[in-house]
PDB file of C-alpha atoms in Angstrom:
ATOM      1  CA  UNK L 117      22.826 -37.402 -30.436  1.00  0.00           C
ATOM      2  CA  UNK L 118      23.424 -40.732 -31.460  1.00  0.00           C
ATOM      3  CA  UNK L 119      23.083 -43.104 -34.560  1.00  0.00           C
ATOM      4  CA  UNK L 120      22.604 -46.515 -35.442  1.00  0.00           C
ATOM      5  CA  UNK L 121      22.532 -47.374 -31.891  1.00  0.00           C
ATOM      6  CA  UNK L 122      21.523 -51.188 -30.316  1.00  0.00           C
ATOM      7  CA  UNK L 123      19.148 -52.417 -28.187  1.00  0.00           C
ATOM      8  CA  UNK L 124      20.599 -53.507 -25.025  1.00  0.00           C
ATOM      9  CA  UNK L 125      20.396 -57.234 -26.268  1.00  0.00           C
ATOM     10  CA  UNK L 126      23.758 -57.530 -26.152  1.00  0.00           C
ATOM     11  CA  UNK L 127      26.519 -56.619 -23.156  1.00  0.00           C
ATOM     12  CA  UNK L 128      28.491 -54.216 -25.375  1.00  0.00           C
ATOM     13  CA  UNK L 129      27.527 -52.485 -28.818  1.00  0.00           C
ATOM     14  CA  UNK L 130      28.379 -49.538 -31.365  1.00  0.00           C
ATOM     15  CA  UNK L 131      26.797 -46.327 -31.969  1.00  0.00           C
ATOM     16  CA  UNK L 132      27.918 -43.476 -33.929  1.00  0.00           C
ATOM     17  CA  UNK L 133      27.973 -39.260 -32.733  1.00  0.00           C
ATOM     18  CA  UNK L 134      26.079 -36.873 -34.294  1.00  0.00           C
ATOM     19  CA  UNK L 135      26.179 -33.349 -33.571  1.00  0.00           C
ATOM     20  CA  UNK L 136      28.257 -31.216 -31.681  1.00  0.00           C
ATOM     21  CA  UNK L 137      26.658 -31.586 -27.959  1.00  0.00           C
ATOM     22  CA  UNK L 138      29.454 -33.272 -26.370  1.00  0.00           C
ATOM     23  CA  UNK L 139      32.462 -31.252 -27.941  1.00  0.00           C
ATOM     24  CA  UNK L 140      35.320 -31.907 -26.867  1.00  0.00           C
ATOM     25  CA  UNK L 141      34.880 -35.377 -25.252  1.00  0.00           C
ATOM     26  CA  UNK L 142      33.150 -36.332 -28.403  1.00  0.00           C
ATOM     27  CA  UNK L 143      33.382 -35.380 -31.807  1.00  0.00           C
ATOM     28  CA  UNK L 144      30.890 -35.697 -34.384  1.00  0.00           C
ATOM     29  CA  UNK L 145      31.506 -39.204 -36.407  1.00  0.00           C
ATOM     30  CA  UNK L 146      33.014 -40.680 -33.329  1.00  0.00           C
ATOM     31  CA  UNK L 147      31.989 -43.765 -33.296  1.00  0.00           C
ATOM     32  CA  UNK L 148      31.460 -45.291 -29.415  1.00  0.00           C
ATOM     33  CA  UNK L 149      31.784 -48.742 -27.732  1.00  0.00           C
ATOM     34  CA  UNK L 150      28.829 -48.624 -25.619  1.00  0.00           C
ATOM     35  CA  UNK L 151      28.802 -51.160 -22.275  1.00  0.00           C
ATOM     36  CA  UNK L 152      24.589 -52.213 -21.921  1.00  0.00           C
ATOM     37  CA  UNK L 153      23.859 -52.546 -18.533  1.00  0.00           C
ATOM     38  CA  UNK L 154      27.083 -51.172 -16.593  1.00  0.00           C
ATOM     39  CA  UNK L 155      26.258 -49.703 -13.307  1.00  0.00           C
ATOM     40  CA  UNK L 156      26.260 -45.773 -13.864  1.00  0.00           C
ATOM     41  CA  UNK L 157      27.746 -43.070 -11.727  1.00  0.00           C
ATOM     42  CA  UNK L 158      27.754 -39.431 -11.898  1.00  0.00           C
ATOM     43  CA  UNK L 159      30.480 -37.846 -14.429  1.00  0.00           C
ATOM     44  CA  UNK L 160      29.583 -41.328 -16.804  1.00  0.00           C
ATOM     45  CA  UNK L 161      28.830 -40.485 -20.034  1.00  0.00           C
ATOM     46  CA  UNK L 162      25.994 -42.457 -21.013  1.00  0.00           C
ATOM     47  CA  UNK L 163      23.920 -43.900 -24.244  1.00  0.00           C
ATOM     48  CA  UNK L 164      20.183 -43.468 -23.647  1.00  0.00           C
ATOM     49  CA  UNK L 165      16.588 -43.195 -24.925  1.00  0.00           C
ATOM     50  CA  UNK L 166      15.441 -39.199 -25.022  1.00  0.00           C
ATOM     51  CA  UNK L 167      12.513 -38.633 -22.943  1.00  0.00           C
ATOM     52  CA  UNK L 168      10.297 -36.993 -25.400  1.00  0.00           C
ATOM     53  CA  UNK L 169      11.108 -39.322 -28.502  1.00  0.00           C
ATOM     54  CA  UNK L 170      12.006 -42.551 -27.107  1.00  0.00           C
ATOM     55  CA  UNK L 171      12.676 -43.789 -30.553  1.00  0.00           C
ATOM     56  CA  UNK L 172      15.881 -41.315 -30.555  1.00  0.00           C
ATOM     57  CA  UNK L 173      19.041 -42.132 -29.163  1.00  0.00           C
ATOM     58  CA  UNK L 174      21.619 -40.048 -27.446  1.00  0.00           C
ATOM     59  CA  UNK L 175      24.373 -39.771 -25.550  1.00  0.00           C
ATOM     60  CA  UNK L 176      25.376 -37.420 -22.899  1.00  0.00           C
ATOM     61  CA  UNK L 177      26.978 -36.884 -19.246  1.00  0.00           C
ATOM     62  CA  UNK L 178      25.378 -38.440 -15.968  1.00  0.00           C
ATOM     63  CA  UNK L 179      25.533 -35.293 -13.661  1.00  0.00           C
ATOM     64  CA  UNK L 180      22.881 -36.349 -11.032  1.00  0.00           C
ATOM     65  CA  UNK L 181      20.460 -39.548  -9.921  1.00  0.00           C
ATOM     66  CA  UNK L 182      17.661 -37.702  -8.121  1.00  0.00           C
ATOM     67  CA  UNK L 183      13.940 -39.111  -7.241  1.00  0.00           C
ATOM     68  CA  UNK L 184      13.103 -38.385 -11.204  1.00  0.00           C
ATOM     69  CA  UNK L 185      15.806 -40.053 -12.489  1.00  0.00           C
ATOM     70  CA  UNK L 186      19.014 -38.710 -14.126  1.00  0.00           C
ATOM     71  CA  UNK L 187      20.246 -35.336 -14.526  1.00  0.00           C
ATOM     72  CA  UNK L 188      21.999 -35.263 -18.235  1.00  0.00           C
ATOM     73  CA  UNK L 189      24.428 -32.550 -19.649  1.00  0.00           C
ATOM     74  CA  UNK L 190      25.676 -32.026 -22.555  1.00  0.00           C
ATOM     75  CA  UNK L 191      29.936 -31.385 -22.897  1.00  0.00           C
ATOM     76  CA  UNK L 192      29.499 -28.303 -25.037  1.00  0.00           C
ATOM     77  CA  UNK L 193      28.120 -25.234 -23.879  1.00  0.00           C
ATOM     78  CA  UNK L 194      28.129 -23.635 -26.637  1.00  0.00           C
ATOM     79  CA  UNK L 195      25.932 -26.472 -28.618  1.00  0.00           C
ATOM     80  CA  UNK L 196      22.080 -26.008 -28.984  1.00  0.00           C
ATOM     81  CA  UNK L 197      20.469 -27.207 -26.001  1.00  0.00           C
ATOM     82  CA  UNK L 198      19.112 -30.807 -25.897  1.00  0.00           C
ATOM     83  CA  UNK L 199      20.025 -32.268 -21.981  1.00  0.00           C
ATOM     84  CA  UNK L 200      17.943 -31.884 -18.904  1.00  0.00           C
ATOM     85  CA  UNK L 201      17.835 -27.763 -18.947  1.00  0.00           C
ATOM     86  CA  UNK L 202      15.253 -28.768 -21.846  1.00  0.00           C
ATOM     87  CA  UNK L 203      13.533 -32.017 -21.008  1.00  0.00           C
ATOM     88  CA  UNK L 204      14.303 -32.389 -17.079  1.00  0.00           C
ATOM     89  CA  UNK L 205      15.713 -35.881 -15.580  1.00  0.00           C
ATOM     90  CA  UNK L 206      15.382 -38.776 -17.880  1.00  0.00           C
ATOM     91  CA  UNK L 207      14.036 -41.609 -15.635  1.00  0.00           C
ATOM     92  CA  UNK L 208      16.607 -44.202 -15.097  1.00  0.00           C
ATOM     93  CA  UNK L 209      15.244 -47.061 -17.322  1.00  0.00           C
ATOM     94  CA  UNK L 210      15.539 -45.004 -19.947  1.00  0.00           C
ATOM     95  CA  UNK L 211      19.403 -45.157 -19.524  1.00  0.00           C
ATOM     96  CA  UNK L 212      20.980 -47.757 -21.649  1.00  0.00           C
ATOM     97  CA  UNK L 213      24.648 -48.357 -21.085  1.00  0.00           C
ATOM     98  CA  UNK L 214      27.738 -46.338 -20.404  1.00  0.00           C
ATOM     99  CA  UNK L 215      30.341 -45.170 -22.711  1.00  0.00           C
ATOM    100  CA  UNK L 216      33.619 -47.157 -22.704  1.00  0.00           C
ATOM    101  CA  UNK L 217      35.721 -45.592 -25.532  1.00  0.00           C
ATOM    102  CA  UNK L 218      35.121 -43.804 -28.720  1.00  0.00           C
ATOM    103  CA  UNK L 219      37.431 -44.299 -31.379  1.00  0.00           C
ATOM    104  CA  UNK L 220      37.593 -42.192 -34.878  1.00  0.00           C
ATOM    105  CA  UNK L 221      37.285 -43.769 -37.984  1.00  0.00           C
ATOM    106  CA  UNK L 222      40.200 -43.781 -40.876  1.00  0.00           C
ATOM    107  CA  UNK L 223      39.852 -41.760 -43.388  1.00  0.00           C
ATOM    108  CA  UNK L 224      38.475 -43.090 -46.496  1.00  0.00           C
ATOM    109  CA  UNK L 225      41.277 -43.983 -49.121  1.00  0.00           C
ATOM    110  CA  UNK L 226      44.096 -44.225 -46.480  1.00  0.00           C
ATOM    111  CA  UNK L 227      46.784 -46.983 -46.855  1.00  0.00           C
ATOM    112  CA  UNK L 228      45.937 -49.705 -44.221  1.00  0.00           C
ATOM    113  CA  UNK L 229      49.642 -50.455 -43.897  1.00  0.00           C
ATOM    114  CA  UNK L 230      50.903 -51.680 -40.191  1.00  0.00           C
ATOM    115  CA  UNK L 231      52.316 -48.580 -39.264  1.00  0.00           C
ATOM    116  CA  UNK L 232      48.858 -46.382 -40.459  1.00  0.00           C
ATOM    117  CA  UNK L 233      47.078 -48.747 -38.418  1.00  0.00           C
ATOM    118  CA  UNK L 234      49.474 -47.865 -35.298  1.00  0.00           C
ATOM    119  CA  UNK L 235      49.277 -44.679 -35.870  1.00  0.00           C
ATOM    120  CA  UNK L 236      45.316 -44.333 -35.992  1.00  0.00           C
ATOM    121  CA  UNK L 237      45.363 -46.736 -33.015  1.00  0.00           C
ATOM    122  CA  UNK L 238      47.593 -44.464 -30.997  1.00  0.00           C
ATOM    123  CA  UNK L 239      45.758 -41.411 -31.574  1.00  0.00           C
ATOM    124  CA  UNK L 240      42.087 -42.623 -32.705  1.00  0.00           C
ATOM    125  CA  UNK L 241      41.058 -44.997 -29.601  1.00  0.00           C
ATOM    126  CA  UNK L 242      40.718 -43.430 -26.570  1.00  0.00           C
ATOM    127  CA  UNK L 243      38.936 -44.420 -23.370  1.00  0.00           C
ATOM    128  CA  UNK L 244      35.851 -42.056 -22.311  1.00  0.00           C
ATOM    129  CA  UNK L 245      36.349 -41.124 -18.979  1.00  0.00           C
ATOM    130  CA  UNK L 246      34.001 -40.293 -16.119  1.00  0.00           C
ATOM    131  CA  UNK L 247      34.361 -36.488 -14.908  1.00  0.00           C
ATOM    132  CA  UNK L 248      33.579 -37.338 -11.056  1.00  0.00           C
ATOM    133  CA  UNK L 249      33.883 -33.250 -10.319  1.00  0.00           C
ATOM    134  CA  UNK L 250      30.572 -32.721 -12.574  1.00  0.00           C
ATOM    135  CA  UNK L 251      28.084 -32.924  -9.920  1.00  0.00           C
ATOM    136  CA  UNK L 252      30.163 -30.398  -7.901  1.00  0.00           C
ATOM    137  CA  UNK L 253      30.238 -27.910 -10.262  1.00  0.00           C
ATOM    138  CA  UNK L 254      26.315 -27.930 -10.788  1.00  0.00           C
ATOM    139  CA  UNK L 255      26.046 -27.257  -7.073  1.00  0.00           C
ATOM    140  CA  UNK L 256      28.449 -24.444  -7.130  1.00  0.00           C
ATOM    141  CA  UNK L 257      26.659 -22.237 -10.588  1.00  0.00           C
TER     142      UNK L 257
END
């Protein structure tokens, strides 16, 4: 799931992880630069409005565009089930923008020295990559 996320008013925005569903491309507190309006592809991982509570944010992988719209998965298998296998394709207006990067926050109460900074940067910031295998492997279970 996702918090605090934007409205597509502007081209790129913030929104913040919660919950475990995309474990391990996403941790919870990651916090994610989100691209509004990007054209989407399967193995994207995408920001959009759930289906059933349209008011509720989240964010999860693009496995399939199909005549209802897009087939979503969750990362995690082991996390509680809140993709398609519970609420079926989410129609494709309902997807808001596409995941560029997620970065992790610094720690409350670290030094904000140069070097801190260079570290978090090198290990914190991280592009979020599109799996382009993940429609493959639905086809093959």
């Amino acid at each position: 799931m996702v918090d605090q996320g934007r409205e597509p008013a502007a081209m790129f925005g913030v929104a913040e992880v919660t919950g475990l569903s995309m474990v391990p491309t996403l941790l919870h507190r990651d916090q994610l630069l989100v691209h509004y309006g990007a054209e989407l592809r399967a193995g994207d991982v995408a920001v959009l409005r759930h289906p059933l509570q349209q008011d509720l944010l989240i964010v999860k992988r693009l496995v399939e565009l199909g005549d209802g719209g897009w087939w979503v998965l969750g990362d995690n298998p082991d996390a509680e089930v809140v993709d398609s296998r519970a609420f079926g394709a989410v129609p494709a207006e309902l997807v808001l923008g596409r995941v560029r990067a997620r970065y992790r926050p610094i720690r409350a109460g670290r030094q904000r020295s140069v070097g801190v900074v260079l570290a978090w940067l090198v290990s914190a910031v991280r592009p979020v990559l599109a799996d382009r295998s993940v429609s493959r492997r639905l086809r093959a279970r």
